[in-house]
Short mmCIF file of C-alpha atoms (C1' of nucleotides) in Angstrom, two decimals:
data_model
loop_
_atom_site.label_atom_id
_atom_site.label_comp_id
_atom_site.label_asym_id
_atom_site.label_seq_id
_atom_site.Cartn_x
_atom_site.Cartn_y
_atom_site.Cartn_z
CA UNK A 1 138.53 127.62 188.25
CA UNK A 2 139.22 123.91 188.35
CA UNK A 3 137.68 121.66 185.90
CA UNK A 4 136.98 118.58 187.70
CA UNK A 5 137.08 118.28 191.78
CA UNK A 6 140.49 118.97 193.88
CA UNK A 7 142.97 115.79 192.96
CA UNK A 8 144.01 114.08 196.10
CA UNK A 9 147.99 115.17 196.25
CA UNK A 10 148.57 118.54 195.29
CA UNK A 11 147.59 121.29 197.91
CA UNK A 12 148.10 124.82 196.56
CA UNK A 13 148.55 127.77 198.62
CA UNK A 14 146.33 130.52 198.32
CA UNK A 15 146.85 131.89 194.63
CA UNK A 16 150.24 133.26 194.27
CA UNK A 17 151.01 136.35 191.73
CA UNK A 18 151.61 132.95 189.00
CA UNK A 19 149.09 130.07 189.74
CA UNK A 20 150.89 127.08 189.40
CA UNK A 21 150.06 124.94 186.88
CA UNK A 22 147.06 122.52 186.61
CA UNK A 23 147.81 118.88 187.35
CA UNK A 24 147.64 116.54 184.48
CA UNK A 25 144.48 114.96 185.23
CA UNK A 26 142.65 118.05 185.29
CA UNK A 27 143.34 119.79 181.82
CA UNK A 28 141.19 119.88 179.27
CA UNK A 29 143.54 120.04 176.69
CA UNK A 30 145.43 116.47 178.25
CA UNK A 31 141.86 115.08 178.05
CA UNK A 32 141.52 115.54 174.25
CA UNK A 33 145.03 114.76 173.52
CA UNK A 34 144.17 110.92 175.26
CA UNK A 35 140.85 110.57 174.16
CA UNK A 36 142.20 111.46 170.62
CA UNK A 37 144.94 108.96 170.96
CA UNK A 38 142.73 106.26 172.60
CA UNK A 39 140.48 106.55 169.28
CA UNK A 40 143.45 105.74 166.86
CA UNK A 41 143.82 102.58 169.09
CA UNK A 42 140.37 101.51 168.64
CA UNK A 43 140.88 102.21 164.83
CA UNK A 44 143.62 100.96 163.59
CA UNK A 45 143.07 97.16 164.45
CA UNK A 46 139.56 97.86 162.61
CA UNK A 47 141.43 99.42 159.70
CA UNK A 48 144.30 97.39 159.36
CA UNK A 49 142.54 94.42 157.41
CA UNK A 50 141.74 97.04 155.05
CA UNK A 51 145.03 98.15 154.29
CA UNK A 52 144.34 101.60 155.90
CA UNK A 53 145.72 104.28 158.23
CA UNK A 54 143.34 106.22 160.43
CA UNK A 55 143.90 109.45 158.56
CA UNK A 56 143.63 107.92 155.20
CA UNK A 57 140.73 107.12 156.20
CA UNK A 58 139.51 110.71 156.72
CA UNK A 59 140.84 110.76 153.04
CA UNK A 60 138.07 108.30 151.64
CA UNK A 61 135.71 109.85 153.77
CA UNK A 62 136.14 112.90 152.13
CA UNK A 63 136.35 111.30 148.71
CA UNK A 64 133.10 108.97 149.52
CA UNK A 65 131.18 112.18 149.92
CA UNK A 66 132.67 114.49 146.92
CA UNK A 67 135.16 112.41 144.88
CA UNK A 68 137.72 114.48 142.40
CA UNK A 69 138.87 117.23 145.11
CA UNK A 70 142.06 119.13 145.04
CA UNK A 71 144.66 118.55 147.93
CA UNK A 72 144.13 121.91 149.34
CA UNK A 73 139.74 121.05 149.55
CA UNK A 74 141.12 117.73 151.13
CA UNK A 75 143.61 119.93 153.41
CA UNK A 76 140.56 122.47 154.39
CA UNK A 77 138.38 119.81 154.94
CA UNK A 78 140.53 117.37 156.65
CA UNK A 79 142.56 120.61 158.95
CA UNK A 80 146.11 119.50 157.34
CA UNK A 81 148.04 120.75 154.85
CA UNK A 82 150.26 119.81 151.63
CA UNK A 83 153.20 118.55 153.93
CA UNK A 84 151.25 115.68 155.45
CA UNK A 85 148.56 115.11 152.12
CA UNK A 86 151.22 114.64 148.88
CA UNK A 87 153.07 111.80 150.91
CA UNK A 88 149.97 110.61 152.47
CA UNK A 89 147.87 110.39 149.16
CA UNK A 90 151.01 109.19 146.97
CA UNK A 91 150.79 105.69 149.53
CA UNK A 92 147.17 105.72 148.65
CA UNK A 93 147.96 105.98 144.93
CA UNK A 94 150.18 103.25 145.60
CA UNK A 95 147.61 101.07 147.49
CA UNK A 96 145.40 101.64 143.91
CA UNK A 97 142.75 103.42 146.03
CA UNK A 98 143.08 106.76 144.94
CA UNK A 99 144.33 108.85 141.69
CA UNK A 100 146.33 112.06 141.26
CA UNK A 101 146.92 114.47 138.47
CA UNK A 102 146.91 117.69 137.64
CA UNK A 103 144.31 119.90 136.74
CA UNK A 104 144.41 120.26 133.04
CA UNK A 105 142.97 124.36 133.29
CA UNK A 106 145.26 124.99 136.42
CA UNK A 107 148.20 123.05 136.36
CA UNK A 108 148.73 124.30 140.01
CA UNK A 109 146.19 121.84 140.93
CA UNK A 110 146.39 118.29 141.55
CA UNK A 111 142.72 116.50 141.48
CA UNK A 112 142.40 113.28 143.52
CA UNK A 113 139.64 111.10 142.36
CA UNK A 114 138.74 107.29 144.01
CA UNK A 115 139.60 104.55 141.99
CA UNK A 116 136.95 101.19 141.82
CA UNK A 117 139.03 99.71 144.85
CA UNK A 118 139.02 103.00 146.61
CA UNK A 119 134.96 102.87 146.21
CA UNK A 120 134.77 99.19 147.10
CA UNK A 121 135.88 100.27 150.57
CA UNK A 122 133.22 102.11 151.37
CA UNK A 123 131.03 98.84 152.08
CA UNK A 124 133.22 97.99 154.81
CA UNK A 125 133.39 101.21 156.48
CA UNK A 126 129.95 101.00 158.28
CA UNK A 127 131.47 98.16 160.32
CA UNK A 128 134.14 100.22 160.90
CA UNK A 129 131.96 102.93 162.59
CA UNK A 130 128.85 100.50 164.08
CA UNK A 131 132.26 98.75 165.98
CA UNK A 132 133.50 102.20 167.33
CA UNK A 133 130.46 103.03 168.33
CA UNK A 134 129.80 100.30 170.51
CA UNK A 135 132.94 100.45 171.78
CA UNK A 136 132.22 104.29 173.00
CA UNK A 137 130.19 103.03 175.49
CA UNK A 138 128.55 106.51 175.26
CA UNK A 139 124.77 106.69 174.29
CA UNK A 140 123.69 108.98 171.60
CA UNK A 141 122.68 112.16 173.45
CA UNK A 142 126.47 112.24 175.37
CA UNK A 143 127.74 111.45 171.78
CA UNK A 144 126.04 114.03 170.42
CA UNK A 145 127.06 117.13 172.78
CA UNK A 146 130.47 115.78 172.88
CA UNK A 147 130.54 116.64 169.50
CA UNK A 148 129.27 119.65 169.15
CA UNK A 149 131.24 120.87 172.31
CA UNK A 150 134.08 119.82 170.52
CA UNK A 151 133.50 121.15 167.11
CA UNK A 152 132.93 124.54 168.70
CA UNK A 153 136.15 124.55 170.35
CA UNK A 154 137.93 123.53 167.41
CA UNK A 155 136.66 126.22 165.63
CA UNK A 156 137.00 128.52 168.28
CA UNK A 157 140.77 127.72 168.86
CA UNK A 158 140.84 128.16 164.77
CA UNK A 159 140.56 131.61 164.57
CA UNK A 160 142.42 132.91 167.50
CA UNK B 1 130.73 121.40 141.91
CA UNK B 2 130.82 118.96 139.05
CA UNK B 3 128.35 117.45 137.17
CA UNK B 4 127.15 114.68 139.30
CA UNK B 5 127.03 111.66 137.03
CA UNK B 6 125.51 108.54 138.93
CA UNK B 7 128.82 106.36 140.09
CA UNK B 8 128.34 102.63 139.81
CA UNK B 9 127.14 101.87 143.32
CA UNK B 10 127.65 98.02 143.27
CA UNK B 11 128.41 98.22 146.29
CA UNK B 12 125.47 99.50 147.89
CA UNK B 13 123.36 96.77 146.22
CA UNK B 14 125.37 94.07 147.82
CA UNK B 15 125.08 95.17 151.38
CA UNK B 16 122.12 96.69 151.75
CA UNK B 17 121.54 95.79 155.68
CA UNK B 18 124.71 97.98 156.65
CA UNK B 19 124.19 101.46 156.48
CA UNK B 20 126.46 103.99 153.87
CA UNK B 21 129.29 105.40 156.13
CA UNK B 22 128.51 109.11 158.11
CA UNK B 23 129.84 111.65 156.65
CA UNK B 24 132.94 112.98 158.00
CA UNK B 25 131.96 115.92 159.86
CA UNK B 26 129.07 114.10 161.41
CA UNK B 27 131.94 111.70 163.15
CA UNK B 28 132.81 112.03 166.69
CA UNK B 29 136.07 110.43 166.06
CA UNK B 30 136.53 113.32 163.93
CA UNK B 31 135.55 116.16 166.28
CA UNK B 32 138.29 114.61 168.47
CA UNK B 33 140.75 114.45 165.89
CA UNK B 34 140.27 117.89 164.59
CA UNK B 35 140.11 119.09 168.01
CA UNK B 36 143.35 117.91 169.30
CA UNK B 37 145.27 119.41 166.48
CA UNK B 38 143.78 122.36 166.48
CA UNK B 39 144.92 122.21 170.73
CA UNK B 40 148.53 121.25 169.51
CA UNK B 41 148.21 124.40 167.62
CA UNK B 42 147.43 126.99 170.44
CA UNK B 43 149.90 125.51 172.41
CA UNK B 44 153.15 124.90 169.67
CA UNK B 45 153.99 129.09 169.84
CA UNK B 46 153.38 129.41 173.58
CA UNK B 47 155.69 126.72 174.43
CA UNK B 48 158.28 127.43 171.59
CA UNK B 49 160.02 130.00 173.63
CA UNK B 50 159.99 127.95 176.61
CA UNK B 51 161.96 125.16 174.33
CA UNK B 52 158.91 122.47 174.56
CA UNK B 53 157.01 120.75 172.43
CA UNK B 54 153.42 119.82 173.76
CA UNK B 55 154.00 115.55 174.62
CA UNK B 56 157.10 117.38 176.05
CA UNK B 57 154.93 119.89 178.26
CA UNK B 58 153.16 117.12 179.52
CA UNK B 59 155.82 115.13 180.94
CA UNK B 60 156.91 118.04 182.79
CA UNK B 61 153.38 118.41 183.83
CA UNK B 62 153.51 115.08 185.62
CA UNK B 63 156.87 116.01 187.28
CA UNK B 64 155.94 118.81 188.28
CA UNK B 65 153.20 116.60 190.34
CA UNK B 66 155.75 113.99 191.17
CA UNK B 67 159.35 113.98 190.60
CA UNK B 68 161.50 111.36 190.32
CA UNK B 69 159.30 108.64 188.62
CA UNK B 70 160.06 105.68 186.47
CA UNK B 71 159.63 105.35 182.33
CA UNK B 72 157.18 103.10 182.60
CA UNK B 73 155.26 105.57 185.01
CA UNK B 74 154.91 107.98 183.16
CA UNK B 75 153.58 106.06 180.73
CA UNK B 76 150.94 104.72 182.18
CA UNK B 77 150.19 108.87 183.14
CA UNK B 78 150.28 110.14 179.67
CA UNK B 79 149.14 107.01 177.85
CA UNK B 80 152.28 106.55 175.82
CA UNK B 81 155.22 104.00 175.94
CA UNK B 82 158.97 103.54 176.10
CA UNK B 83 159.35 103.81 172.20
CA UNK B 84 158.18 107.43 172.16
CA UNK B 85 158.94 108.35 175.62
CA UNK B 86 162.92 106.93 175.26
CA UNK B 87 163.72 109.34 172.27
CA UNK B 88 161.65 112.40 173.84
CA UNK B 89 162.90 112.24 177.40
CA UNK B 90 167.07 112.02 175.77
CA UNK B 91 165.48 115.29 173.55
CA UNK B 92 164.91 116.81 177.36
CA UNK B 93 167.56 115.15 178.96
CA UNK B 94 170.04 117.07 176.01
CA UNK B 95 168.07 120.47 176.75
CA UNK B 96 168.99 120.35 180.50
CA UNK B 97 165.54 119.74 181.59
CA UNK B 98 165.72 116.27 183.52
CA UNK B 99 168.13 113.50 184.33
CA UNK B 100 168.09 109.90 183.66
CA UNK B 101 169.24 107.21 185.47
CA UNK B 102 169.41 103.66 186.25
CA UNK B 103 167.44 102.83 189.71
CA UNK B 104 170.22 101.08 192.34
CA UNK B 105 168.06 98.80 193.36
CA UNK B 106 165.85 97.21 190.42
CA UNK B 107 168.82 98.55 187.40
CA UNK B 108 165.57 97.90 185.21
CA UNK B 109 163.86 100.71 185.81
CA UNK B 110 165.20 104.49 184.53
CA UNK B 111 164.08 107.32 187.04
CA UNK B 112 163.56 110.74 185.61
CA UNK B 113 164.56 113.93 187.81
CA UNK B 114 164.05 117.00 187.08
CA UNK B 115 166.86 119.32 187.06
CA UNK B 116 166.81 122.83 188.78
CA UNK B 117 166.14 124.21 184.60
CA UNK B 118 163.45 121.52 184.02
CA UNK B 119 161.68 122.61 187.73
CA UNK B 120 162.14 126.53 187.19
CA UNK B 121 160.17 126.26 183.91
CA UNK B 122 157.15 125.64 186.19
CA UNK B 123 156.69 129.46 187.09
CA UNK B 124 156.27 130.16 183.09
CA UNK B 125 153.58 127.26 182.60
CA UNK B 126 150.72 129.02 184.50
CA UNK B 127 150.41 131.63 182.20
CA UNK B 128 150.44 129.52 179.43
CA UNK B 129 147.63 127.76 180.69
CA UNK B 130 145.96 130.87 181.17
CA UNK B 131 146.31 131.93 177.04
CA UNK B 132 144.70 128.61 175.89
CA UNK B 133 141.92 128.78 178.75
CA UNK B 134 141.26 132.20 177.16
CA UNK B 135 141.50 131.16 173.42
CA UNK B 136 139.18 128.12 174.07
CA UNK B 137 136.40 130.40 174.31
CA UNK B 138 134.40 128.49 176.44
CA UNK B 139 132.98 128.78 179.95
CA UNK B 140 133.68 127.09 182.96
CA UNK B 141 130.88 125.11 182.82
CA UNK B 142 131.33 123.70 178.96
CA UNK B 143 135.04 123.07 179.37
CA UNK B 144 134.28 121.03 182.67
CA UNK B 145 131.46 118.75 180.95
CA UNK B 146 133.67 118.27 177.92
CA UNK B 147 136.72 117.08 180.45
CA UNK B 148 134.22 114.95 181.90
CA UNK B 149 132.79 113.01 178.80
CA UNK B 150 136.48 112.81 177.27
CA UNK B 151 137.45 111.63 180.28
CA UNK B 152 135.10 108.65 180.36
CA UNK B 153 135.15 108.09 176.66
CA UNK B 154 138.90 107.48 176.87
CA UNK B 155 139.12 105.18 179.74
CA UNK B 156 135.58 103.56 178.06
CA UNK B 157 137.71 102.87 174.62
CA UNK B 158 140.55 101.87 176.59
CA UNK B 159 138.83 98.61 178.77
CA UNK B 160 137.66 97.56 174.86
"C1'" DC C 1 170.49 77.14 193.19
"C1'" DC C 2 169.56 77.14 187.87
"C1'" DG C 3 166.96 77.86 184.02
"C1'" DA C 4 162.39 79.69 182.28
"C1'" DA C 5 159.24 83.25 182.41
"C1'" DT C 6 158.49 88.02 183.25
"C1'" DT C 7 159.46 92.85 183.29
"C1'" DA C 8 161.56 97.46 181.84
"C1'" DA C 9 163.83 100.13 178.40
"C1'" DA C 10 165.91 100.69 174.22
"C1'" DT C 11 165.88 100.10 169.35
"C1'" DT C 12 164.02 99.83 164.58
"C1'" DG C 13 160.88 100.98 161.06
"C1'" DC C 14 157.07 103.43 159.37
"C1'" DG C 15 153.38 106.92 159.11
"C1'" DC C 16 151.74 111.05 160.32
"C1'" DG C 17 151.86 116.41 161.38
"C1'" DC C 18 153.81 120.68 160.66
"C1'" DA C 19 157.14 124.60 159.86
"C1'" DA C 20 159.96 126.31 156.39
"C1'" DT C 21 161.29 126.52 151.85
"C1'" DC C 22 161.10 125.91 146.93
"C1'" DG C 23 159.47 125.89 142.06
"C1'" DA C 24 155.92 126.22 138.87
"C1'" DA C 25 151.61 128.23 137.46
"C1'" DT C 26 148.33 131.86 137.69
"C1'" DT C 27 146.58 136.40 138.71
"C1'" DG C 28 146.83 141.25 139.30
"C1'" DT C 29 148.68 145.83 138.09
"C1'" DG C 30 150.56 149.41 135.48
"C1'" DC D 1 152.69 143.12 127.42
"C1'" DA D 2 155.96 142.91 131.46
"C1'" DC D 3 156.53 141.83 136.05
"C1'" DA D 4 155.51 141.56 140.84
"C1'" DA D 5 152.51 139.16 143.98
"C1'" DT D 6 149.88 135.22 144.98
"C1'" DT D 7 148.56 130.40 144.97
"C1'" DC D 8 149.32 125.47 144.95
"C1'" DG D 9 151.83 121.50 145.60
"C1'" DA D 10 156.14 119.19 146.59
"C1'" DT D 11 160.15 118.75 149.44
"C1'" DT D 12 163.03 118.77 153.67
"C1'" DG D 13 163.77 118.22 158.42
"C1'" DC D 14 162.28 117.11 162.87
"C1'" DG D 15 159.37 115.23 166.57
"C1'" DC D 16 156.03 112.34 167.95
"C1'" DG D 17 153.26 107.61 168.29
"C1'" DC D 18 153.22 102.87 168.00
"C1'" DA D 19 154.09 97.91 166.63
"C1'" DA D 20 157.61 94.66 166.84
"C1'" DT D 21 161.87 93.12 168.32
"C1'" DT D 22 165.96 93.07 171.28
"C1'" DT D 23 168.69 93.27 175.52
"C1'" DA D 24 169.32 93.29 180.24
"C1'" DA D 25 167.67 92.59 184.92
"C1'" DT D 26 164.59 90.38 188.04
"C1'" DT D 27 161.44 86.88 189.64
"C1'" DC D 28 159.57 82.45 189.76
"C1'" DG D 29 159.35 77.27 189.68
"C1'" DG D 30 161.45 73.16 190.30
#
DNA sequence: CCGAATTAAATTGCGCGCAATCGAATTGTG
DNA sequence: CACAATTCGATTGCGCGCAATTTAATTCGG
């Protein structure tokens, strides 16, 4: 079962015991992988004048909607883990966005709240999104089953 | 779930024609972002024994297409350029997989080969394919539309 | 021809992203 | 209470991914 129509080049002979691999062009997974990459390009120019990676961010976005989270509600939120958050977060503590300390009943814990210049950058972040969306050049419907489709899939390729 | 106290929205006063950012699980940039990692996922234990990493996978994917092509080739295929593909195709140049060298003619241009290793791997990649069709959990039909509308997103963003 | 502009890779530096491991804190069990 | 198991975060090591710069080869204009 292809997933878009028979590429130009490759001719394969009637299904061996192994089918040979899908070209490039044709796999899903190849198609997420650029799109996902071609989305941090139209980010980060947008985020740079505001100091800002793409997955920091996620990080405010997270914080803008529930501030004073622990790393691991930021790591089950955001799909990553301690390994990429603590050095991640300590450049945003850094960049006086964001605070960390521990949680004074579970010391385990380490609470990140947003500091007044962390807030501040939420005004600017509506730009941020009303630019990438125009630059989408998909209308609203498309947008909107493209991410449900892919939301599903994420979720599906989460439990197996 | 803490106390919500009111936070000093200053900010929202100031700018009130631009709308409050969407929260994150509402983004389609974020769909795609979750999505592809949770992709790089499936795919890190099925290629493990085969000795690839995913970016890795894909460059074989192309030469598997077309052998003998040029760094800045298969750039333009996957998207990426010569400072990540330099360091990744001397990882698979190491593991026996392909060979670099200078083209006679234009000594500019490095042409990758792949060596009899690198091509034999081929026979193993079907079946990988197969387990992350499988895992995806989606139909024919889905996985086709969303290959589609990535598809067209990416090559949208990247004219912007 | 010769020098300037262009092109292709390589290099450097930095920020993820994740597996594996560690240490500290907490919880569960007898 | 003791003590094993669990949880959370930090740390280490490695491989991308990309901007910026460098070096070498080629092409172009005069």
């Amino acid at each position: 079962m292809r997933i878009a129509e028979k590429p130009p080049t490759v001719t394969d002979a009637a299904s061996p015991c192994l089918p040979p691999p899908l070209p490039l062009d044709d796999q899903l997974c190849f198609a997420i992988y650029s799109a996902a990459h071609a989305m941090n390009r139209v980010y980060k120019p947008l985020l740079e004048p505001l100091g800002l990676t793409y997955p920091q961010y996620l990080v405010l976005l997270v914080l803008w909607q529930t501030d004073d989270v622990t790393v691991k509600d930021l790591g089950s939120r955001l799909f990553l883990d301690s390994g990429t958050l603590t050095p991640l977060l300590k450049r945003m503590e850094a960049a006086g966005l964001v605070t960390r300390r521990r949680d004074t009943a579970d010391e385990r814990l380490v609470r990140v709240t947003l500091t007044p210049d962390g807030r501040a950058l939420r005004d600017r972040a509506g730009a941020v999104q009303q630019a990438v969306g125009c630059a989408s050049g998909l209308d609203a419907a498309a947008m909107g089953a493209l991410h449900r489709a892919l939301t599903e899939l994420r979720d599906g390729l989460k439990g197996t």
